[in-house]
Amino acid sequence: MTAVHPAVAYEPGVCPEPLAEPARLIQLLRLVRDNQLSMYSRDFFVNEFVEGRLFFHNFVFLNEPDFIEHILVTNRQNYVKGHLARQTLEWALGNNLLISEGDFWRRQRRIMNPAFHHQHLAQAAHVMVRRARQRVERWRTPCERGERLDIAHEMMSLTMEIVAEALFSSDIANSVDELGRAMTTLLASLGTPNPLDILGFPEWVPRWRSRRTRSALARLDRMVYGIIASRRATQHGPEDLLGLLLAARDDETGEGMTDRQLRDEVITFFSAGHETTAMALTWTLYVLSRHPGIERALHDEVDRVLDEGEATTFADVEALPCTRMVIKEAMRLFPPGHSFNRVAVADDEVGGHAIRAGSVVVISPYLTHRNPRLWEDPLRFDPERFTPDRVKARHRFAYLPFGGGPRICIGRGFAMMEACVVLATIARAYRLRVAPGHRVEAQGGITVRPRYGLRMTLEPR
């Protein structure tokens, strides 16, 4: 495949500089609540194994693909989601695929897998294309006026519309704004860890939630349970994702999901499905604006593949390798899910390092994707890293924006297709540039967001 661009240096300064030495307790708690990307010292980026203790938790950070594979695949039975994930997420999202374990998780995964097969993704592509084209058309007036748009907000709003329609079809048409406000409030709370959870206080110690957060969760529950009840009363509902999940049955038992299980999975997919893709697109548009040579190669591809005035199809997405490579490389530098963890059930050993039972094992794509032992010149934005030959030559756990192993994100195909459709649609119409004077700073919470949004100007193509 022809190179899409010459190597271009990635602009530094957007992500926090590593600490000169590990943070002390008070500083660490402040950093974790403010920006989780800023908590790492230099050792974390280059060392394969870092261990430390924080009150009731023993933490182990792994930054070596073989070690990560051991945790997620080889000895995965010894590593569970554990109480930290439950305390952080379960109060809002319930017992879902993200945090459930054992037989229940396997059953839920079996039931849900068919809903994310390629034939259903092809149907969802029509929603993605239509919504993306509507958004691009909506930008015509601000473009003509030279107005600045907060692209982070625009991508959050757009992906929320796409996921809402893909999940609920017309059931949610008049409530997208209300759903969005409630979800934004909830995600803000989930993205700010409770110090009691970080320090490992027992689950029976009460956690304070704001009235605004509790109200947002109650609104989400009313809306989702109402739609589920309405669908169950209708024999022939639309074939959206909710319809597929309602009809799905476990091949081994013939059982479907209860209302509570549906609620938990729907809210989880809705929250994770729009936030992560929105941030992947936001950072992709940012790095493209800083690398005009790569941007031109992307424009050449979409102009060649997509017919003027015609809607993008599922087949078109398969014919956009440069577009996919650009998105993948942006997710390497700015992985939306910057870290996740497992808890060791029993003592273990990896690469000569002991892992004690009860340790919280942290796997951080943000660290691994910037490890100079794994990636040459890791701060350079270079989509050529994702040519087929280079991908094949690389350890499969050197790149894990969607996790890895049996628990790899079930919605990864949906997310990549959505990102390709939206980016290609925008690229056909505009060049985007960071507004002069706008400060761009990556902030790690539940995802990696630009702290001050991403103000950009639009140039018509």
Short mmCIF file of C-alpha atoms in Angstrom, two decimals, residues 2 10 25-26 46 60 89 133 191 206 208 266 271 312 315 326 388 390 436:
data_model
loop_
_atom_site.label_atom_id
_atom_site.label_comp_id
_atom_site.label_asym_id
_atom_site.label_seq_id
_atom_site.Cartn_x
_atom_site.Cartn_y
_atom_site.Cartn_z
CA THR A 2 1.28 3.46 -0.87
CA TYR A 10 3.31 15.01 16.94
CA LEU A 25 -0.69 10.50 48.90
CA ILE A 26 -2.37 13.92 49.01
CA VAL A 46 9.27 2.60 30.42
CA VAL A 60 0.47 -3.34 40.15
CA LEU A 89 -19.68 1.82 38.24
CA ARG A 133 -24.85 14.27 6.96
CA GLY A 191 -15.49 10.26 35.74
CA PRO A 206 -21.58 5.09 52.47
CA TRP A 208 -22.11 10.46 48.86
CA VAL A 266 -28.75 -0.59 27.45
CA SER A 271 -23.07 5.73 27.98
CA THR A 312 -21.86 6.43 2.61
CA ALA A 315 -19.19 -1.26 1.76
CA VAL A 326 -5.83 7.71 10.94
CA PRO A 388 -1.36 -4.62 7.59
CA ARG A 390 3.22 -3.55 10.57
CA PRO A 436 -6.33 30.74 17.43
#
